[in-house]
């Protein structure tokens, strides 16, 4: 596993089974550059989370 502490602020998705970490800002896998997950723009509006798909 690579050290992710080089990034000052990072929100991560951790997979329990595969032990991989994904950066939520851009979907890249911090442990395997060949992997990524899809991400979409989001916004908060009066307590509701809106996700822009497509």
CSV table of N, CA and C in Angstrom, one decimal:
chain,number,residue,atom,x,y,z
A,1,UNK,N,0.8,-1.2,0.0
A,1,UNK,CA,0.0,0.0,0.0
A,1,UNK,C,0.9,1.2,0.0
A,2,UNK,N,0.5,2.2,-0.8
A,2,UNK,CA,1.2,3.4,-0.9
A,2,UNK,C,0.8,4.3,0.3
A,3,UNK,N,1.7,5.3,0.7
A,3,UNK,CA,1.4,6.2,1.7
A,3,UNK,C,0.5,7.3,1.2
A,4,UNK,N,-0.7,7.5,1.7
A,4,UNK,CA,-1.6,8.6,1.2
A,4,UNK,C,-1.4,9.8,2.0
A,5,UNK,N,-0.5,9.9,3.0
A,5,UNK,CA,-0.4,11.0,3.9
A,5,UNK,C,0.3,12.2,3.2
A,6,UNK,N,0.8,12.0,2.0
A,6,UNK,CA,1.4,13.1,1.2
A,6,UNK,C,0.3,14.1,0.8
A,7,UNK,N,-0.9,13.7,0.7
A,7,UNK,CA,-2.0,14.5,0.3
A,7,UNK,C,-2.5,15.2,1.5
A,8,UNK,N,-2.6,16.5,1.7
A,8,UNK,CA,-3.0,17.2,2.9
A,8,UNK,C,-4.4,16.9,3.3
A,9,UNK,N,-5.4,16.9,2.3
A,9,UNK,CA,-6.8,16.7,2.6
A,9,UNK,C,-7.3,15.6,1.6
A,10,UNK,N,-7.7,14.5,2.1
A,10,UNK,CA,-8.2,13.5,1.1
A,10,UNK,C,-9.3,12.7,1.8
A,11,UNK,N,-10.4,12.6,1.0
A,11,UNK,CA,-11.5,11.7,1.5
A,11,UNK,C,-11.4,10.4,0.7
A,12,UNK,N,-11.4,9.3,1.5
A,12,UNK,CA,-11.2,8.0,0.9
A,12,UNK,C,-12.4,7.1,1.0
A,13,UNK,N,-12.5,6.2,0.0
A,13,UNK,CA,-13.4,5.1,0.1
A,13,UNK,C,-12.5,3.8,0.3
A,14,UNK,N,-12.7,3.1,1.4
A,14,UNK,CA,-11.9,1.9,1.7
A,14,UNK,C,-12.7,0.7,1.4
A,15,UNK,N,-12.2,-0.3,0.7
A,15,UNK,CA,-12.8,-1.5,0.4
A,15,UNK,C,-12.3,-2.6,1.4
A,16,UNK,N,-13.2,-3.2,2.1
A,16,UNK,CA,-12.8,-4.1,3.2
A,16,UNK,C,-12.3,-5.4,2.7
A,17,UNK,N,-12.9,-5.9,1.6
A,17,UNK,CA,-12.5,-7.2,1.1
A,17,UNK,C,-11.1,-7.1,0.3
A,18,UNK,N,-11.0,-6.2,-0.5
A,18,UNK,CA,-9.8,-6.1,-1.4
A,18,UNK,C,-8.7,-5.2,-0.8
A,19,UNK,N,-9.0,-4.4,0.3
A,19,UNK,CA,-8.0,-3.6,1.0
A,19,UNK,C,-7.5,-2.5,0.0
A,20,UNK,N,-8.4,-1.9,-0.8
A,20,UNK,CA,-8.0,-0.8,-1.7
A,20,UNK,C,-8.6,0.5,-1.2
A,21,UNK,N,-7.8,1.6,-1.5
A,21,UNK,CA,-8.3,2.9,-1.1
A,21,UNK,C,-8.5,3.7,-2.4
A,22,UNK,N,-9.7,4.4,-2.4
A,22,UNK,CA,-10.0,5.2,-3.6
A,22,UNK,C,-10.2,6.6,-3.1
A,23,UNK,N,-9.7,7.6,-3.9
A,23,UNK,CA,-9.8,9.0,-3.6
A,23,UNK,C,-11.2,9.4,-4.2
A,24,UNK,N,-12.1,10.0,-3.3
A,24,UNK,CA,-13.4,10.3,-3.7
A,24,UNK,C,-13.5,11.6,-4.6
A,25,UNK,N,-12.4,12.4,-4.6
A,25,UNK,CA,-12.4,13.6,-5.5
A,25,UNK,C,-12.3,13.2,-6.9
A,26,UNK,N,-11.6,12.2,-7.3
A,26,UNK,CA,-11.4,11.8,-8.7
A,26,UNK,C,-11.5,10.4,-9.0
A,27,UNK,N,-11.8,9.5,-8.0
A,27,UNK,CA,-12.0,8.1,-8.3
A,27,UNK,C,-10.8,7.2,-8.4
A,28,UNK,N,-9.6,7.8,-8.3
A,28,UNK,CA,-8.4,7.0,-8.6
A,28,UNK,C,-8.1,6.0,-7.4
A,29,UNK,N,-7.6,4.9,-7.7
A,29,UNK,CA,-7.2,3.9,-6.6
A,29,UNK,C,-5.8,4.3,-6.2
A,30,UNK,N,-5.6,4.5,-4.9
A,30,UNK,CA,-4.3,4.9,-4.4
A,30,UNK,C,-3.3,3.7,-4.3
A,31,UNK,N,-3.9,2.5,-4.5
A,31,UNK,CA,-3.0,1.3,-4.3
A,31,UNK,C,-2.7,0.6,-5.6
A,32,UNK,N,-3.5,0.9,-6.7
A,32,UNK,CA,-3.3,0.3,-8.0
A,32,UNK,C,-3.7,1.3,-9.1
A,33,UNK,N,-2.7,1.9,-9.8
A,33,UNK,CA,-3.1,2.9,-10.7
A,33,UNK,C,-3.9,2.4,-11.9
A,34,UNK,N,-4.1,1.1,-12.1
A,34,UNK,CA,-4.9,0.6,-13.2
A,34,UNK,C,-6.4,0.6,-12.8
A,35,UNK,N,-6.7,0.8,-11.5
A,35,UNK,CA,-8.1,0.8,-11.1
A,35,UNK,C,-8.6,2.2,-10.8
A,36,UNK,N,-9.9,2.4,-11.0
A,36,UNK,CA,-10.6,3.6,-10.6
A,36,UNK,C,-12.1,3.3,-10.4
A,37,UNK,N,-12.8,4.3,-9.8
A,37,UNK,CA,-14.3,4.2,-9.7
A,37,UNK,C,-14.8,5.5,-10.3
A,38,UNK,N,-16.1,5.4,-10.8
A,38,UNK,CA,-16.7,6.5,-11.3
A,38,UNK,C,-17.1,7.6,-10.2
A,39,UNK,N,-17.0,8.8,-10.6
A,39,UNK,CA,-17.4,9.9,-9.6
A,39,UNK,C,-18.3,10.9,-10.4
A,40,UNK,N,-19.2,11.5,-9.7
A,40,UNK,CA,-20.1,12.5,-10.2
A,40,UNK,C,-20.1,13.8,-9.4
A,41,UNK,N,-20.3,14.9,-10.0
A,41,UNK,CA,-20.4,16.2,-9.2
A,41,UNK,C,-21.6,16.1,-8.2
A,42,UNK,N,-21.4,16.6,-7.0
A,42,UNK,CA,-22.5,16.7,-6.0
A,42,UNK,C,-22.6,18.1,-5.5
A,43,UNK,N,-23.7,18.4,-4.9
A,43,UNK,CA,-23.9,19.7,-4.2
A,43,UNK,C,-24.9,19.5,-3.1
A,44,UNK,N,-24.8,20.3,-2.1
A,44,UNK,CA,-25.7,20.3,-0.9
A,44,UNK,C,-26.7,21.5,-1.1
A,45,UNK,N,-27.9,21.2,-0.9
A,45,UNK,CA,-29.0,22.3,-1.0
A,45,UNK,C,-30.0,22.1,0.1
A,46,UNK,N,-29.9,22.9,1.1
A,46,UNK,CA,-30.8,22.9,2.3
A,46,UNK,C,-30.9,21.5,2.9
A,47,UNK,N,-29.7,20.9,3.1
A,47,UNK,CA,-29.6,19.6,3.7
A,47,UNK,C,-29.8,18.4,2.8
A,48,UNK,N,-30.1,18.6,1.6
A,48,UNK,CA,-30.3,17.5,0.6
A,48,UNK,C,-29.0,17.4,-0.2
A,49,UNK,N,-28.6,16.2,-0.6
A,49,UNK,CA,-27.5,16.0,-1.4
A,49,UNK,C,-28.0,15.7,-2.8
A,50,UNK,N,-27.5,16.5,-3.8
A,50,UNK,CA,-27.9,16.3,-5.2
A,50,UNK,C,-26.7,15.8,-6.0
A,51,UNK,N,-26.9,14.7,-6.7
A,51,UNK,CA,-25.8,14.1,-7.5
A,51,UNK,C,-26.2,14.3,-9.0
A,52,UNK,N,-25.2,14.9,-9.8
A,52,UNK,CA,-25.4,15.1,-11.2
A,52,UNK,C,-24.9,13.9,-11.9
A,53,UNK,N,-25.8,13.1,-12.5
A,53,UNK,CA,-25.5,11.9,-13.2
A,53,UNK,C,-25.5,12.2,-14.7
A,54,UNK,N,-24.5,11.6,-15.4
A,54,UNK,CA,-24.4,11.7,-16.9
A,54,UNK,C,-24.0,13.0,-17.4
